[in-house]
């Protein structure tokens, strides 16, 4: 996967994980937030994973990176949102593997692009199941709309600029 900064410049995954490892080793307060969104564009889907960092480490106070892929369009809503959820878990797992931190030290929160409000969103019927899935992968911090800004705003922004 290719990763990019907010200004759309390429950044290497190794650089991101090295900085996260350094942040943790040096004891900087931080939170890592991962969210994924997708959009249908023609016969394809654009899937964007956002990796956001909020910390007190200089130059990493509020930064985000994103990765974008194109794939065949999804056949239904559940396929789309479950794929988004799995992509977020996959990136969280990669962080565990590639940094010197324990899961607790990583302080990861996963933001899902689903709602718990039945009146406002079709995804609400899948919300509790996807939250349980994330927690089953040992990521206890999960947010859904309206609090899932990494998926609903940041990743969403970079799915839409591909039209």
Tab-separated table of C-alpha atoms in Angstrom:
chain	number	residue	atom	x	y	z
A	1	UNK	CA	0.000	0.000	0.000
A	2	UNK	CA	1.187	3.492	-0.805
A	3	UNK	CA	0.704	6.094	1.913
A	4	UNK	CA	0.301	9.840	1.569
A	5	UNK	CA	0.379	12.900	3.858
A	6	UNK	CA	-2.442	15.427	4.050
A	7	UNK	CA	-0.776	17.439	1.267
A	8	UNK	CA	-0.895	14.294	-0.929
A	9	UNK	CA	2.889	13.757	-0.870
A	10	UNK	CA	4.015	10.140	-0.711
A	11	UNK	CA	5.357	8.916	2.640
A	12	UNK	CA	6.871	5.508	3.321
A	13	UNK	CA	5.101	3.152	5.726
A	14	UNK	CA	8.442	2.539	7.448
A	15	UNK	CA	8.747	6.261	8.204
A	16	UNK	CA	5.265	6.297	9.752
A	17	UNK	CA	5.938	3.222	11.916
A	18	UNK	CA	9.399	4.482	12.926
A	19	UNK	CA	7.901	7.770	14.111
A	20	UNK	CA	5.160	5.963	16.023
A	21	UNK	CA	7.758	3.697	17.663
A	22	UNK	CA	9.840	6.737	18.608
A	23	UNK	CA	6.772	8.521	19.978
A	24	UNK	CA	5.964	5.574	22.219
A	25	UNK	CA	9.565	4.867	23.277
A	26	UNK	CA	10.055	8.516	24.265
A	27	UNK	CA	6.817	8.530	26.253
A	28	UNK	CA	4.843	11.071	24.235
A	29	UNK	CA	1.140	11.148	24.969
A	30	UNK	CA	-0.729	10.046	21.854
A	31	UNK	CA	-3.746	8.431	20.286
A	32	UNK	CA	-3.827	6.602	16.960
A	33	UNK	CA	-7.133	6.615	15.127
A	34	UNK	CA	-7.863	4.466	12.088
A	35	UNK	CA	-10.908	4.812	9.860
A	36	UNK	CA	-11.883	3.594	6.395
A	37	UNK	CA	-14.439	4.826	3.888
A	38	UNK	CA	-15.362	3.851	0.343
A	39	UNK	CA	-17.221	5.331	-2.602
A	40	UNK	CA	-18.550	3.765	-5.749
A	41	UNK	CA	-17.166	5.376	-8.888
A	42	UNK	CA	-18.478	3.752	-12.039
A	43	UNK	CA	-17.807	0.015	-11.927
A	44	UNK	CA	-15.190	0.396	-9.203
A	45	UNK	CA	-14.995	1.355	-5.573
A	46	UNK	CA	-12.375	3.679	-4.126
A	47	UNK	CA	-11.374	2.615	-0.611
A	48	UNK	CA	-9.416	5.007	1.603
A	49	UNK	CA	-7.863	4.197	4.973
A	50	UNK	CA	-7.023	7.165	7.191
A	51	UNK	CA	-4.369	6.803	9.896
A	52	UNK	CA	-4.614	9.778	12.249
A	53	UNK	CA	-2.294	10.658	15.102
A	54	UNK	CA	-2.990	13.087	17.907
A	55	UNK	CA	0.025	13.523	20.183
A	56	UNK	CA	2.235	15.950	22.037
A	57	UNK	CA	5.291	14.984	19.950
A	58	UNK	CA	6.581	17.944	17.908
A	59	UNK	CA	5.575	17.714	14.225
A	60	UNK	CA	3.106	14.938	15.093
A	61	UNK	CA	0.573	16.868	17.185
A	62	UNK	CA	-2.261	16.404	14.700
A	63	UNK	CA	-1.296	14.549	11.554
A	64	UNK	CA	-2.897	12.042	9.271
A	65	UNK	CA	-1.867	9.738	6.491
A	66	UNK	CA	-4.036	7.931	4.016
A	67	UNK	CA	-3.850	5.054	1.610
A	68	UNK	CA	-6.127	4.587	-1.371
A	69	UNK	CA	-7.025	1.540	-3.419
A	70	UNK	CA	-9.421	0.790	-6.239
A	71	UNK	CA	-11.281	-2.474	-6.357
A	72	UNK	CA	-14.396	-3.921	-7.986
A	73	UNK	CA	-17.565	-2.280	-6.705
A	74	UNK	CA	-19.298	-3.888	-3.765
A	75	UNK	CA	-22.397	-5.969	-4.345
A	76	UNK	CA	-24.265	-4.710	-1.285
A	77	UNK	CA	-24.053	-2.410	1.727
A	78	UNK	CA	-22.916	-5.079	4.178
A	79	UNK	CA	-20.049	-6.156	1.889
A	80	UNK	CA	-18.899	-2.556	1.690
A	81	UNK	CA	-18.960	-1.689	5.379
A	82	UNK	CA	-17.554	-5.042	6.492
A	83	UNK	CA	-14.678	-4.574	4.009
A	84	UNK	CA	-14.044	-1.087	5.413
A	85	UNK	CA	-13.991	-2.524	8.927
A	86	UNK	CA	-11.562	-5.284	7.934
A	87	UNK	CA	-9.230	-2.738	6.273
A	88	UNK	CA	-9.082	-0.713	9.490
A	89	UNK	CA	-8.335	-3.847	11.518
A	90	UNK	CA	-5.665	-4.860	8.980
A	91	UNK	CA	-3.843	-1.519	9.380
A	92	UNK	CA	-4.089	-1.717	13.176
A	93	UNK	CA	-2.615	-5.228	13.029
A	94	UNK	CA	0.210	-3.979	10.782
A	95	UNK	CA	1.014	-1.276	13.317
A	96	UNK	CA	1.234	-3.913	16.049
A	97	UNK	CA	3.624	-5.960	13.900
A	98	UNK	CA	5.815	-3.119	12.656
A	99	UNK	CA	6.296	-1.015	15.770
A	100	UNK	CA	8.076	-1.677	19.014
A	101	UNK	CA	4.912	-1.062	20.987
A	102	UNK	CA	2.476	-3.283	22.756
A	103	UNK	CA	-1.183	-2.984	21.833
A	104	UNK	CA	-1.833	-1.042	25.030
A	105	UNK	CA	1.011	1.390	24.274
A	106	UNK	CA	-0.230	1.963	20.732
A	107	UNK	CA	-3.498	3.399	22.058
A	108	UNK	CA	-5.496	2.621	18.912
A	109	UNK	CA	-9.077	3.651	18.312
A	110	UNK	CA	-10.974	2.368	15.282
A	111	UNK	CA	-13.605	4.575	13.697
A	112	UNK	CA	-16.356	2.829	11.741
A	113	UNK	CA	-18.404	4.525	9.046
A	114	UNK	CA	-21.643	3.181	10.507
A	115	UNK	CA	-24.338	4.673	12.680
A	116	UNK	CA	-26.147	3.416	15.721
A	117	UNK	CA	-29.126	5.640	14.841
A	118	UNK	CA	-31.708	3.634	12.861
A	119	UNK	CA	-33.651	6.716	11.806
A	120	UNK	CA	-30.639	8.332	10.136
A	121	UNK	CA	-28.588	5.561	8.545
A	122	UNK	CA	-29.073	2.215	6.774
A	123	UNK	CA	-25.844	0.929	8.327
A	124	UNK	CA	-27.285	0.978	11.849
A	125	UNK	CA	-28.476	-2.638	11.615
A	126	UNK	CA	-24.830	-3.730	11.198
A	127	UNK	CA	-23.378	-1.400	13.798
A	128	UNK	CA	-23.345	-3.655	16.877
A	129	UNK	CA	-22.004	-6.648	14.937
A	130	UNK	CA	-19.121	-4.643	13.450
A	131	UNK	CA	-18.292	-3.099	16.827
A	132	UNK	CA	-18.164	-6.617	18.281
A	133	UNK	CA	-15.924	-7.742	15.421
A	134	UNK	CA	-13.414	-4.955	16.104
A	135	UNK	CA	-13.425	-5.752	19.820
A	136	UNK	CA	-12.935	-9.462	19.055
A	137	UNK	CA	-9.678	-8.471	17.330
A	138	UNK	CA	-8.643	-6.933	20.658
A	139	UNK	CA	-9.296	-3.283	19.784
A	140	UNK	CA	-11.575	-2.101	22.584
A	141	UNK	CA	-11.801	1.550	21.488
A	142	UNK	CA	-14.388	1.812	18.713
A	143	UNK	CA	-16.364	4.843	17.581
A	144	UNK	CA	-19.359	5.090	15.233
A	145	UNK	CA	-21.150	8.091	13.712
A	146	UNK	CA	-21.315	10.880	14.711
A	147	UNK	CA	-17.996	10.343	16.554
A	148	UNK	CA	-16.146	8.398	13.847
A	149	UNK	CA	-14.500	11.397	12.217
A	150	UNK	CA	-11.464	9.480	10.860
A	151	UNK	CA	-13.770	7.434	8.612
A	152	UNK	CA	-16.657	9.855	8.120
A	153	UNK	CA	-14.628	12.979	7.368
A	154	UNK	CA	-10.953	12.338	6.668
A	155	UNK	CA	-11.127	9.079	4.709
A	156	UNK	CA	-14.358	10.274	3.115
A	157	UNK	CA	-12.638	13.416	1.773
A	158	UNK	CA	-10.090	11.358	-0.144
A	159	UNK	CA	-12.660	8.976	-1.619
A	160	UNK	CA	-14.534	11.896	-3.129
A	161	UNK	CA	-11.572	13.671	-4.728
A	162	UNK	CA	-11.197	10.757	-7.145
A	163	UNK	CA	-14.347	11.534	-9.139
